Amino acid sequence: MRIPLTLSARTALLFSLLLLCACAGGPPQRSSVNPTNPSLRRGEALVRHGAGRDELSPVDPAPSAQDLGAQAGFGRAWKSSSVRASVYLFNNYQEACTAEDWLKAHVPEGMQGDGTVNGDLLVWATADAKDEAGRAIIENLIGSFAGEE
């Protein structure tokens, strides 16, 4: 049997939940890689390898994993250029290839973009169209994911 909550009980419950979230440190950090997922850990290692000594910042994947139909994803931005990379986890290789084809057909105006699939992972990187250093970074990153280390 379900007992209806009074307005004051609902308010108290809501306040308790908000307090619990605040004490727990709030929402999880954005763009953090799930440390228990081996595929995402492999993707993070490949990004670091492809970045060389460049400094990276965590960013949201663009487009979002949900919008692309992926299970999960994370993003990184290069501090030295306009490059942004997103790594997506799919159910399988074919789904990742389908998403890669779609991304390649929809590169935003004024941008350059490229990607590759490695198993169930897709890496997608973009940079400003005129960023020549960005083109080299993207090529290194794609090479890392393609096994050309």
Coordinates of C-alpha atoms in Angstrom, one line a residue:
M1 CA 0.0 0.0 0.0
R2 CA 1.4 3.4 -1.0
I3 CA 1.1 6.2 1.6
P4 CA 0.5 9.7 0.1
L5 CA 3.0 12.3 1.2
T6 CA 1.8 15.6 2.6
L7 CA 3.2 18.8 1.1
S8 CA 5.5 19.3 4.1
A9 CA 6.7 15.7 3.9
R10 CA 7.5 16.2 0.2
T11 CA 9.4 19.4 0.9
A12 CA 11.4 17.7 3.7
L13 CA 12.2 14.8 1.4
L14 CA 13.3 17.2 -1.4
F15 CA 15.5 19.2 1.0
S16 CA 17.1 16.0 2.3
L17 CA 17.9 14.8 -1.2
L18 CA 19.4 18.2 -2.2
L19 CA 21.5 18.2 1.0
L20 CA 22.6 14.6 0.3
C21 CA 23.7 15.6 -3.2
A22 CA 25.6 18.7 -1.9
C23 CA 27.4 16.7 0.8
A24 CA 28.3 14.0 -1.8
G25 CA 30.2 16.6 -3.8
G26 CA 27.5 17.4 -6.4
P27 CA 27.3 15.9 -9.8
P28 CA 30.2 13.8 -11.2
Q29 CA 32.9 15.7 -13.1
R30 CA 32.0 16.2 -16.7
S31 CA 33.8 14.1 -19.3
S32 CA 35.4 11.8 -16.8
V33 CA 36.2 8.4 -18.2
N34 CA 34.6 5.5 -16.5
P35 CA 37.6 3.8 -14.8
T36 CA 35.9 0.4 -14.8
N37 CA 35.2 0.2 -18.5
P38 CA 38.2 -1.4 -20.3
S39 CA 37.3 0.0 -23.7
L40 CA 37.1 3.6 -22.4
R41 CA 40.3 3.2 -20.6
R42 CA 41.9 1.9 -23.8
G43 CA 40.4 4.9 -25.6
E44 CA 41.9 7.3 -23.0
A45 CA 45.3 5.7 -23.4
L46 CA 45.2 6.0 -27.2
V47 CA 44.2 9.7 -26.9
R48 CA 47.2 10.3 -24.6
H49 CA 49.5 8.4 -26.9
G50 CA 48.2 10.4 -29.9
A51 CA 48.6 13.7 -28.1
G52 CA 52.3 13.1 -27.4
R53 CA 53.4 15.9 -25.0
D54 CA 50.5 18.2 -25.7
E55 CA 48.4 19.2 -22.7
L56 CA 44.8 18.2 -22.8
S57 CA 41.6 19.4 -21.0
P58 CA 38.5 17.3 -20.4
V59 CA 35.5 18.5 -22.4
D60 CA 32.1 17.0 -23.3
P61 CA 32.1 14.9 -26.4
A62 CA 30.8 16.7 -29.4
P63 CA 28.3 15.6 -30.5
S64 CA 27.1 14.0 -27.3
A65 CA 27.3 10.2 -27.0
Q66 CA 23.5 10.1 -26.7
D67 CA 23.0 12.1 -29.9
L68 CA 25.4 9.8 -31.8
G69 CA 23.8 6.6 -30.4
A70 CA 26.8 5.6 -28.5
Q71 CA 26.8 3.9 -25.1
A72 CA 29.3 6.4 -23.6
G73 CA 31.9 8.9 -24.6
F74 CA 34.4 11.5 -23.4
G75 CA 36.1 14.4 -24.9
R76 CA 39.5 16.2 -24.8
A77 CA 40.6 19.6 -26.0
W78 CA 44.2 20.5 -26.9
K79 CA 45.5 23.5 -25.1
S80 CA 48.0 24.3 -27.9
S81 CA 45.5 24.4 -30.8
S82 CA 41.8 24.3 -31.8
V83 CA 41.7 20.5 -31.8
R84 CA 38.9 18.7 -30.0
A85 CA 38.6 14.9 -29.9
S86 CA 35.7 12.8 -28.8
V87 CA 35.9 9.1 -28.1
Y88 CA 32.7 7.0 -28.3
L89 CA 31.9 3.5 -27.1
F90 CA 29.5 1.5 -29.3
N91 CA 28.0 -1.9 -29.1
N92 CA 30.1 -3.1 -32.0
Y93 CA 32.4 -2.2 -34.8
Q94 CA 29.6 -1.8 -37.4
E95 CA 27.7 0.8 -35.3
A96 CA 30.9 2.7 -34.8
C97 CA 31.6 2.7 -38.6
T98 CA 28.1 3.9 -39.3
A99 CA 28.6 6.8 -36.8
E100 CA 32.0 7.6 -38.4
D101 CA 30.4 7.8 -41.8
W102 CA 27.7 10.2 -40.6
L103 CA 30.2 12.4 -38.8
K104 CA 32.4 12.6 -42.0
A105 CA 29.4 13.7 -44.0
H106 CA 28.4 16.4 -41.5
V107 CA 31.6 18.3 -40.7
P108 CA 30.5 21.9 -39.7
E109 CA 31.3 24.8 -42.0
G110 CA 34.7 26.3 -41.2
M111 CA 36.0 23.1 -39.5
Q112 CA 38.1 20.1 -40.5
G113 CA 37.3 16.7 -39.1
D114 CA 38.5 13.1 -39.3
G115 CA 38.0 9.9 -37.4
T116 CA 38.6 6.2 -37.3
V117 CA 37.2 3.1 -35.6
N118 CA 39.2 0.8 -33.4
G119 CA 37.0 -2.2 -32.4
D120 CA 34.0 -0.8 -30.6
L121 CA 35.6 2.7 -30.2
L122 CA 35.3 5.7 -32.5
V123 CA 37.5 8.7 -32.2
W124 CA 36.4 11.9 -33.9
A125 CA 38.6 15.0 -34.0
T126 CA 37.9 18.5 -35.3
A127 CA 39.9 21.7 -35.6
D128 CA 39.4 25.1 -37.3
A129 CA 39.8 24.7 -41.0
K130 CA 42.8 27.0 -41.1
D131 CA 44.6 25.4 -38.2
E132 CA 47.5 23.6 -40.0
A133 CA 49.0 22.5 -36.7
G134 CA 45.6 21.1 -35.8
R135 CA 45.7 19.0 -39.0
A136 CA 49.0 17.4 -37.9
I137 CA 47.6 16.7 -34.4
I138 CA 44.5 15.0 -35.9
E139 CA 46.6 12.9 -38.1
N140 CA 48.7 11.8 -35.1
L141 CA 45.6 11.0 -33.1
I142 CA 44.0 9.0 -36.0
G143 CA 47.3 7.1 -36.4
S144 CA 47.4 6.2 -32.7
F145 CA 43.9 4.8 -32.9
A146 CA 44.6 3.0 -36.2
G147 CA 47.6 1.2 -34.7
E148 CA 50.2 3.3 -36.5
E149 CA 52.1 4.2 -33.3

